[in-house]
Coordinates of C-alpha atoms in Angstrom, one line a residue:
H1269 CA 0.0 0.0 0.0
Y1270 CA 2.8 2.4 -0.9
N1271 CA 1.7 6.0 -1.2
L1272 CA -1.8 5.0 -0.1
I1273 CA -4.0 7.7 1.4
I1274 CA -6.1 6.0 4.0
M1275 CA -9.8 6.7 3.6
H1276 CA -12.3 6.4 6.4
F1277 CA -15.7 4.9 5.4
L1278 CA -18.6 5.2 7.8
F1279 CA -21.4 2.7 7.1
I1280 CA -24.8 3.1 8.7
Y1281 CA -27.6 0.5 9.0
L1282 CA -31.1 1.7 9.8
P1283 CA -34.1 0.2 11.5
R1284 CA -37.3 -0.2 9.5
D1285 CA -39.7 2.7 9.2
G1286 CA -41.9 2.8 12.3
F1287 CA -39.0 2.2 14.6
F1288 CA -37.3 5.2 16.1
I1289 CA -33.7 5.8 15.0
N1290 CA -32.8 7.1 18.5
R1291 CA -34.2 4.1 20.3
K1292 CA -32.1 1.0 20.9
T1293 CA -33.6 -2.3 19.9
R1294 CA -32.5 -5.9 20.2
C1295 CA -31.9 -7.3 16.7
L1296 CA -31.6 -10.8 15.2
F1297 CA -28.6 -10.4 13.0
P1298 CA -26.0 -7.8 11.9
P1299 CA -25.7 -5.8 8.6
L1300 CA -23.7 -8.3 6.5
G1301 CA -23.7 -6.0 3.4
A1302 CA -21.7 -3.3 5.3
M1303 CA -19.5 -5.9 6.8
Y1304 CA -18.5 -7.3 3.4
L1305 CA -17.8 -3.8 2.1
S1306 CA -15.7 -3.0 5.2
A1307 CA -13.7 -6.2 4.7
V1308 CA -12.8 -5.3 1.1
L1309 CA -11.7 -1.8 2.2
E1310 CA -9.7 -3.1 5.1
K1311 CA -7.9 -5.5 2.8
E1312 CA -6.9 -2.5 0.7
G1313 CA -5.6 -0.7 3.7
H1314 CA -8.5 1.7 4.4
K1315 CA -10.5 2.2 7.6
A1316 CA -14.1 1.3 8.1
T1317 CA -16.6 1.9 10.9
I1318 CA -20.1 0.4 11.1
I1319 CA -23.0 2.0 13.2
D1320 CA -26.1 -0.2 13.5
L1321 CA -28.8 2.3 14.4
R1322 CA -31.1 -0.5 15.3
A1323 CA -28.9 -1.2 18.3
E1324 CA -27.4 2.2 19.0
G1325 CA -28.9 5.7 19.3
E1326 CA -28.1 8.5 16.9
K1327 CA -26.2 10.4 19.5
A1328 CA -23.1 8.2 18.7
L1329 CA -23.4 9.4 15.1
R1330 CA -21.9 12.9 15.3
K1331 CA -18.3 12.1 16.2
F1332 CA -18.1 9.4 13.5
V1333 CA -19.5 11.6 10.8
L1334 CA -17.0 14.3 11.6
D1335 CA -14.2 11.8 11.3
A1336 CA -15.4 10.1 8.0
D1337 CA -14.3 10.8 4.5
I1338 CA -17.6 9.4 3.2
V1339 CA -20.8 8.0 4.7
G1340 CA -22.4 4.9 3.3
I1341 CA -26.0 4.0 4.0
T1342 CA -27.8 0.7 3.3
V1343 CA -31.2 1.5 1.8
E1344 CA -34.0 -0.9 2.2
T1345 CA -37.5 -0.1 0.8
T1346 CA -38.8 -0.7 4.3
S1347 CA -36.6 2.0 5.8
L1348 CA -36.9 4.9 3.2
N1349 CA -38.3 7.4 5.7
N1350 CA -35.6 6.7 8.2
C1351 CA -33.0 7.0 5.5
R1352 CA -34.3 10.5 4.6
K1353 CA -34.1 11.5 8.2
I1354 CA -30.6 10.3 8.7
I1355 CA -29.3 12.0 5.5
E1356 CA -30.8 15.3 6.8
L1357 CA -29.1 14.8 10.1
I1358 CA -25.7 14.0 8.4
R1359 CA -26.1 17.2 6.3
Q1360 CA -26.6 19.2 9.6
I1361 CA -23.5 17.6 11.2
D1362 CA -21.3 18.0 8.1
R1363 CA -22.7 19.5 4.9
D1364 CA -19.5 18.6 2.9
V1365 CA -19.1 14.9 3.7
P1366 CA -20.2 12.8 0.6
I1367 CA -23.1 10.4 1.1
L1368 CA -23.1 7.0 -0.7
I1369 CA -26.2 4.9 -0.8
G1370 CA -26.7 1.3 -1.9
G1371 CA -28.5 -1.9 -1.1
P1372 CA -31.8 -3.6 -2.1
H1373 CA -33.9 -0.5 -2.8
C1374 CA -31.1 1.0 -5.0
N1375 CA -30.8 -2.2 -7.0
I1376 CA -34.5 -2.1 -7.8
V1377 CA -35.2 1.6 -8.6
K1378 CA -31.6 2.4 -9.6
E1379 CA -30.6 6.1 -10.1
K1380 CA -34.1 7.2 -9.0
A1381 CA -33.1 6.6 -5.4
L1382 CA -30.1 9.0 -5.8
K1383 CA -32.5 11.9 -6.5
E1384 CA -35.2 10.9 -4.0
L1385 CA -32.8 10.7 -1.1
N1386 CA -30.5 13.6 -2.1
A1387 CA -27.3 11.5 -1.9
D1388 CA -24.1 12.2 -3.7
Y1389 CA -23.3 8.7 -5.0
E1390 CA -25.2 5.5 -5.4
I1391 CA -24.0 1.9 -6.1
V1392 CA -26.2 -0.3 -8.1
G1393 CA -25.2 -4.0 -8.2
E1394 CA -22.9 -5.6 -5.6
G1395 CA -20.7 -3.0 -3.9
E1396 CA -17.7 -5.3 -3.3
V1397 CA -16.9 -4.9 -7.0
S1398 CA -16.8 -1.1 -6.7
I1399 CA -16.0 0.0 -3.2
A1400 CA -12.2 -0.1 -3.5
K1401 CA -12.4 2.1 -6.6
I1402 CA -14.6 4.6 -4.8
A1403 CA -11.8 4.9 -2.2
K1404 CA -9.4 5.7 -5.1
M1405 CA -11.9 8.2 -6.5
L1406 CA -11.9 10.0 -3.1
E1407 CA -8.1 10.0 -3.3
G1408 CA -8.4 11.6 -6.8
K1409 CA -6.9 8.5 -8.5
E1410 CA -10.0 7.2 -10.2
E1411 CA -12.7 8.7 -12.4
E1412 CA -16.3 8.3 -11.6
R1413 CA -17.1 7.0 -15.1
N1414 CA -14.8 4.0 -14.6
I1415 CA -16.6 2.6 -11.5
A1416 CA -19.0 -0.2 -12.1
G1417 CA -22.6 0.5 -10.9
L1418 CA -21.8 4.0 -9.8
C1419 CA -24.6 6.6 -10.2
Y1420 CA -23.7 10.3 -9.6
L1421 CA -24.7 13.8 -10.4
K1422 CA -22.4 16.0 -12.5
N1423 CA -23.2 19.5 -13.8
G1424 CA -26.9 18.9 -13.1
K1425 CA -27.0 15.6 -15.0
T1426 CA -27.4 12.1 -13.7
Y1427 CA -24.9 9.5 -14.9
S1428 CA -25.3 5.7 -14.4
N1429 CA -22.5 3.2 -15.0
P1430 CA -23.4 -0.4 -15.8
P1431 CA -23.7 -2.5 -12.6
A1432 CA -21.6 -5.6 -11.8
I1433 CA -22.0 -8.6 -9.5
V1434 CA -19.6 -11.0 -7.9
D1435 CA -19.5 -14.1 -10.1
N1436 CA -17.4 -16.2 -7.7
L1437 CA -18.4 -15.6 -4.1
D1438 CA -15.4 -17.6 -2.8
T1439 CA -13.2 -14.7 -3.9
L1440 CA -14.7 -12.4 -1.3
P1441 CA -13.0 -11.9 2.0
F1442 CA -15.0 -12.9 5.1
P1443 CA -17.2 -10.1 6.5
A1444 CA -15.5 -7.7 9.0
H1445 CA -17.1 -9.4 12.1
H1446 CA -14.9 -7.4 14.5
L1447 CA -16.7 -4.1 13.5
V1448 CA -20.0 -5.2 15.0
K1449 CA -18.5 -7.0 18.0
K1450 CA -19.9 -4.3 20.4
Y1451 CA -23.4 -5.2 19.5
N1452 CA -25.4 -8.1 20.9
Y1453 CA -27.4 -9.9 18.3
G1454 CA -29.7 -13.0 18.4
Y1455 CA -33.0 -11.6 19.5
I1456 CA -36.5 -12.4 18.3
G1457 CA -39.3 -10.3 19.8
G1458 CA -36.8 -9.0 22.4
I1459 CA -36.0 -12.5 23.5
K1460 CA -32.5 -14.0 23.2
I1461 CA -33.3 -17.2 21.4
F1462 CA -30.0 -19.0 22.3
P1463 CA -27.3 -18.2 24.8
G1464 CA -23.9 -16.9 23.6
R1465 CA -22.5 -14.7 20.9
F1466 CA -24.4 -14.6 17.6
M1467 CA -23.4 -14.1 14.0
S1468 CA -25.0 -14.4 10.6
M1469 CA -23.7 -15.9 7.4
I1470 CA -24.9 -15.8 3.8
T1471 CA -23.7 -18.8 1.7
S1472 CA -25.5 -17.9 -1.6
R1473 CA -26.9 -14.9 -3.3
G1474 CA -30.0 -14.6 -5.4
C1475 CA -32.9 -17.0 -5.7
P1476 CA -33.7 -19.5 -8.5
F1477 CA -37.4 -19.2 -7.8
K1478 CA -40.0 -16.6 -9.0
C1479 CA -42.7 -16.1 -6.4
K1480 CA -45.0 -13.3 -7.5
F1481 CA -45.0 -11.4 -4.3
C1482 CA -41.2 -11.3 -4.0
S1483 CA -38.7 -8.8 -5.4
R1484 CA -35.6 -10.9 -4.8
S1485 CA -35.0 -11.6 -8.5
S1486 CA -34.6 -7.9 -9.1
L1487 CA -32.0 -7.5 -6.3
Y1488 CA -29.4 -9.9 -7.7
F1489 CA -30.1 -9.3 -11.4
D1490 CA -31.7 -12.8 -11.8
K1491 CA -28.4 -14.6 -11.1
Y1492 CA -28.2 -17.3 -8.4
R1493 CA -24.7 -18.1 -7.0
V1494 CA -23.3 -20.2 -4.2
R1495 CA -20.2 -20.4 -2.0
S1496 CA -18.4 -23.7 -2.0
P1497 CA -18.8 -25.9 1.1
K1498 CA -15.1 -25.5 1.8
N1499 CA -15.3 -21.7 1.8
V1500 CA -18.4 -21.8 4.0
L1501 CA -16.8 -24.2 6.5
E1502 CA -13.7 -22.0 6.7
E1503 CA -15.8 -19.1 7.9
I1504 CA -17.8 -21.3 10.3
K1505 CA -14.5 -22.6 11.9
Y1506 CA -13.2 -19.0 12.0
L1507 CA -16.3 -17.9 14.0
Y1508 CA -16.2 -20.9 16.2
E1509 CA -12.5 -20.2 17.1
K1510 CA -13.5 -16.6 17.9
G1511 CA -16.0 -17.7 20.5
Y1512 CA -19.2 -17.4 18.6
K1513 CA -21.9 -19.9 19.7
N1514 CA -24.7 -19.3 17.2
I1515 CA -24.9 -18.8 13.4
I1516 CA -27.9 -17.9 11.4
F1517 CA -27.9 -18.6 7.7
V1518 CA -29.7 -15.8 6.0
D1519 CA -29.7 -17.1 2.4
D1520 CA -33.1 -16.7 0.7
N1521 CA -33.1 -20.5 0.3
F1522 CA -30.3 -22.2 2.2
L1523 CA -31.4 -25.7 1.4
T1524 CA -31.8 -25.3 -2.4
D1525 CA -28.7 -27.4 -3.2
K1526 CA -29.1 -30.3 -0.9
K1527 CA -25.8 -31.9 -1.8
R1528 CA -23.9 -28.7 -0.9
V1529 CA -25.8 -28.5 2.4
E1530 CA -24.9 -32.1 3.2
E1531 CA -21.2 -31.4 2.6
I1532 CA -21.4 -28.4 4.9
M1533 CA -23.1 -30.4 7.6
D1534 CA -20.6 -33.3 7.2
G1535 CA -17.8 -30.8 7.7
I1536 CA -19.3 -29.4 10.8
I1537 CA -19.7 -32.9 12.3
K1538 CA -16.2 -34.0 11.2
E1539 CA -14.6 -30.9 12.8
E1540 CA -16.7 -31.3 16.0
I1541 CA -17.9 -27.7 15.8
D1542 CA -20.2 -27.3 18.8
M1543 CA -22.5 -24.4 17.7
N1544 CA -26.2 -23.7 17.2
F1545 CA -27.4 -23.1 13.6
I1546 CA -30.5 -21.4 12.5
I1547 CA -31.8 -21.5 8.9
E1548 CA -33.7 -18.3 8.3
G1549 CA -35.1 -19.3 4.9
A1550 CA -36.1 -22.8 3.8
R1551 CA -38.4 -24.2 1.2
V1552 CA -40.5 -27.2 2.2
D1553 CA -39.7 -29.1 -1.0
S1554 CA -36.1 -29.5 0.2
A1555 CA -37.2 -31.6 3.1
D1556 CA -35.4 -34.9 3.2
Y1557 CA -35.0 -37.4 6.1
N1558 CA -31.3 -38.1 5.6
L1559 CA -30.5 -34.4 5.2
Y1560 CA -32.6 -33.3 8.2
R1561 CA -31.0 -36.1 10.3
K1562 CA -27.5 -34.8 9.4
M1563 CA -28.6 -31.2 10.1
K1564 CA -29.7 -32.2 13.6
E1565 CA -26.4 -33.9 14.3
A1566 CA -24.6 -30.8 13.1
G1567 CA -26.5 -28.6 15.5
V1568 CA -29.3 -27.0 13.5
K1569 CA -31.9 -25.9 16.0
L1570 CA -34.4 -23.6 14.2
I1571 CA -35.8 -23.3 10.7
T1572 CA -38.1 -20.6 9.2
Y1573 CA -40.3 -21.7 6.3
G1574 CA -42.2 -19.7 3.8
I1575 CA -45.5 -21.6 3.8
E1576 CA -47.7 -18.7 2.6
S1577 CA -51.1 -20.4 2.3
G1578 CA -53.2 -23.5 3.2
N1579 CA -54.8 -23.4 -0.3
Q1580 CA -53.2 -25.0 -3.3
E1581 CA -54.9 -22.5 -5.5
I1582 CA -53.2 -19.6 -3.8
L1583 CA -49.8 -21.4 -3.8
D1584 CA -50.1 -21.9 -7.5
Y1585 CA -51.2 -18.3 -8.0
Y1586 CA -48.1 -17.1 -6.1
N1587 CA -46.0 -19.5 -8.3
K1588 CA -44.5 -21.1 -5.2
G1589 CA -44.0 -24.4 -6.8
I1590 CA -44.9 -26.4 -3.7
T1591 CA -47.8 -28.5 -2.6
L1592 CA -49.8 -28.8 0.7
E1593 CA -48.5 -32.4 1.1
Q1594 CA -44.9 -31.1 0.8
I1595 CA -45.6 -28.6 3.5
K1596 CA -47.1 -31.2 5.8
Y1597 CA -44.1 -33.6 5.3
A1598 CA -41.5 -30.9 5.9
I1599 CA -43.0 -29.5 9.1
N1600 CA -43.7 -32.9 10.6
L1601 CA -40.2 -34.1 9.7
A1602 CA -38.7 -30.9 11.3
D1603 CA -40.8 -31.4 14.4
Q1604 CA -39.7 -35.1 14.6
M1605 CA -36.1 -33.8 14.6
N1606 CA -37.0 -31.4 17.4
F1607 CA -36.2 -28.3 15.3
I1608 CA -38.0 -25.2 16.4
T1609 CA -40.2 -24.3 13.4
I1610 CA -41.5 -20.9 12.3
G1611 CA -44.0 -20.8 9.5
N1612 CA -44.8 -17.6 7.6
F1613 CA -48.3 -17.1 6.1
I1614 CA -49.5 -14.4 3.8
L1615 CA -53.1 -13.2 3.8
G1616 CA -54.8 -11.1 1.1
A1617 CA -53.8 -12.5 -2.3
P1618 CA -55.7 -10.8 -5.1
I1619 CA -57.9 -14.0 -5.7
E1620 CA -58.3 -14.7 -1.9
D1621 CA -61.6 -14.5 0.0
E1622 CA -62.4 -15.2 3.6
K1623 CA -63.0 -18.9 3.0
H1624 CA -59.4 -19.2 1.7
I1625 CA -58.0 -17.4 4.8
Q1626 CA -60.0 -19.7 7.1
N1627 CA -58.6 -22.7 5.2
T1628 CA -55.1 -21.3 5.9
I1629 CA -55.9 -20.9 9.6
E1630 CA -57.2 -24.5 9.8
F1631 CA -54.2 -25.8 7.8
A1632 CA -51.8 -24.0 10.1
K1633 CA -53.5 -25.6 13.1
E1634 CA -52.9 -29.0 11.6
L1635 CA -49.1 -28.4 11.5
P1636 CA -46.9 -28.9 14.5
L1637 CA -45.4 -25.4 14.2
D1638 CA -43.9 -23.7 17.2
V1639 CA -44.6 -20.2 15.7
A1640 CA -47.0 -19.2 13.0
S1641 CA -46.6 -15.7 11.7
F1642 CA -49.5 -14.2 9.7
F1643 CA -48.8 -11.2 7.4
I1644 CA -51.0 -9.1 5.2
L1645 CA -49.8 -9.2 1.6
E1646 CA -47.6 -6.3 0.6
Y1647 CA -47.2 -5.2 -3.0
I1648 CA -43.5 -4.3 -2.9
V1649 CA -41.6 -2.6 -5.7
G1650 CA -39.7 -5.0 -7.9
S1651 CA -42.2 -7.9 -7.4
E1652 CA -44.4 -9.2 -10.2
L1653 CA -47.5 -8.4 -8.2
W1654 CA -46.4 -4.7 -7.8
N1655 CA -45.5 -4.4 -11.5
E1656 CA -48.9 -5.8 -12.5
A1657 CA -50.7 -3.4 -10.2
V1658 CA -48.8 -0.4 -11.5
K1659 CA -49.7 -1.3 -15.1
E1660 CA -53.3 -1.6 -14.1
G1661 CA -53.2 1.9 -12.5
K1662 CA -53.9 0.6 -9.0
I1663 CA -50.6 1.6 -7.6
G1664 CA -48.5 4.7 -8.4
V1665 CA -44.9 4.3 -9.5
N1666 CA -43.7 6.1 -6.3
E1667 CA -45.8 3.8 -4.0
Y1668 CA -43.1 1.3 -3.1
I1669 CA -45.0 -0.7 -0.5
V1670 CA -48.7 -1.0 -0.5
E1671 CA -50.8 -3.5 1.5
S1672 CA -53.6 -5.5 0.1
D1673 CA -56.8 -3.6 0.3
A1674 CA -60.1 -4.0 -1.7
S1675 CA -60.8 -0.3 -1.4
K1676 CA -57.8 0.3 -3.6
G1677 CA -58.7 -2.5 -6.0
L1678 CA -56.0 -4.7 -4.5
G1679 CA -57.7 -8.0 -3.5
K1680 CA -61.2 -8.9 -2.4
L1681 CA -60.9 -7.9 1.3
T1682 CA -60.4 -4.5 2.8
R1683 CA -57.4 -3.7 4.9
K1684 CA -59.6 -3.5 8.0
R1685 CA -61.1 -7.0 7.3
L1686 CA -57.7 -8.4 6.7
E1687 CA -56.5 -7.1 10.1
E1688 CA -59.5 -8.8 11.7
M1689 CA -58.7 -12.0 9.9
R1690 CA -55.1 -11.8 11.0
R1691 CA -56.2 -11.4 14.7
R1692 CA -58.5 -14.3 14.2
A1693 CA -55.6 -16.4 12.9
N1694 CA -53.4 -15.6 15.8
L1695 CA -56.1 -16.4 18.4
Q1696 CA -57.2 -19.6 16.7
F1697 CA -53.6 -20.8 16.3
Y1698 CA -52.1 -20.0 19.6
F1699 CA -55.0 -20.4 22.1
R1700 CA -55.5 -24.1 21.8
I1701 CA -54.9 -26.9 24.3
K1702 CA -53.3 -29.0 21.5
Y1703 CA -50.8 -26.3 20.8
A1704 CA -50.0 -25.8 24.5
V1705 CA -49.5 -29.5 25.1
H1706 CA -47.2 -29.7 22.0
E1707 CA -45.0 -26.9 23.2
I1708 CA -44.7 -28.2 26.8
L1709 CA -43.7 -31.7 25.5
K1710 CA -41.2 -30.1 23.1
F1711 CA -39.8 -28.0 25.9
L1712 CA -39.3 -31.0 28.0
R1713 CA -37.6 -33.0 25.2
M1714 CA -35.3 -30.1 24.3
K1715 CA -34.8 -28.7 27.9
N1716 CA -34.5 -25.3 26.3
I1717 CA -35.4 -22.4 28.5
Y1718 CA -35.0 -20.0 25.6
L1719 CA -37.8 -21.8 23.7
A1720 CA -40.1 -21.5 26.7
K1721 CA -39.4 -17.8 27.0
G1722 CA -40.0 -17.3 23.3
I1723 CA -43.4 -19.1 23.4
S1724 CA -44.4 -17.1 26.5
T1725 CA -43.6 -14.0 24.6
V1726 CA -45.9 -15.0 21.8
F1727 CA -48.8 -15.3 24.2
A1728 CA -47.9 -12.0 25.9
C1729 CA -47.8 -10.2 22.6
S1730 CA -51.1 -11.4 21.4
R1731 CA -52.9 -8.2 22.4
C1732 CA -55.9 -9.0 20.4
V1733 CA -57.0 -11.6 22.9
K1734 CA -59.9 -9.4 24.2
K1735 CA -61.4 -9.1 20.7
R1736 CA -63.4 -12.3 21.0
R1737 CA -65.4 -11.5 17.9
C1738 CA -62.4 -12.6 15.8
L1739 CA -62.9 -16.1 17.0
K1740 CA -66.1 -16.6 15.3
K1741 CA -66.2 -17.9 11.8

């Protein structure tokens, strides 16, 4: 790094809109995107700092902004309002520091985000390709037009360079875990799900599936890539040696390539790595007895599934590519292995009526799930559903997240009725003797006090218990 001018990058990660920036919250996992960018910069000899504003108040921001050469902000569609607020605050602290934005929302709307958020620079694509050149640009050693995916304003005109992605994920350095060491992750609903230090990993990027409600294919430019089992195991061993006790895999679909997952699990078992593993995204059609048995032996404790509906008609409409029988098999097999299971359901598909939703509730009750989460469908920018609604004039091009609502021509049920149905779903699923017995027996088998705490939190947070009218069909 002869004659290198060390640049200081400050990366900021924001809470979702609706959560205060200046209030500390307990989070599930750290901002991997910023950690990867920081690792690339540190490898080049530069300095990076990460501030997770979900876990730290904005008071800590001032001293870091004043010391930074550039401020990078991860932009999610769900945190746009908080992003605007933090950019205004940064401008008040230091009007001259350049602001760089990137992340999922930027990959979808591209240079439009640059203007909307009043940033100086924007990266479209995967920032690891470009971030080192941005450091050189700040040094005066690289021209803006030569940086892949960079959007910028010059002489009142917006310029956009073609984006790039990382073809071989094994070439990336491991994320800069040490930059978020001060934060305590691993919380769901304010409850620490497992004891010990917690870190997340992503072992693939993109998704080979095309669900109508999802915008993921837009984020990674429709290209699915995976890390090799050897590369994944090296990071797991590194974290284990650093004292981490828990890892959550945050891939969109960790189990897609079952042979690769088996190799990873075999490596964990062979190396006698004693950790808890959580799979944040899994498809039910990946369920396999031998694979699940191996996952259990390796230390997998919790799996989250995208179930979506208890109606085959709705699953087909969403282009899920799964069946109700596959759902039953996967959840029962996971329960047999003593995995903690979380099932996510979506209410309010355009063709869905109250009978469909009641079918979903009854179907959820048949499954031995530990947690069932019921969400109202969101038309989110970049998804096929959003694109169709915009073409039909039901959603404006600047309405990035819109919930299903018959009063807007989006679906058959009003937002109010969907909220009532969601409350009904929570009440009918959780307040059952069969469910309580299942959880008590599972707790006794697992002897996991954290599971017991989590389930008690679910009951405590079901504030709609007094609205008994939702129980009636």
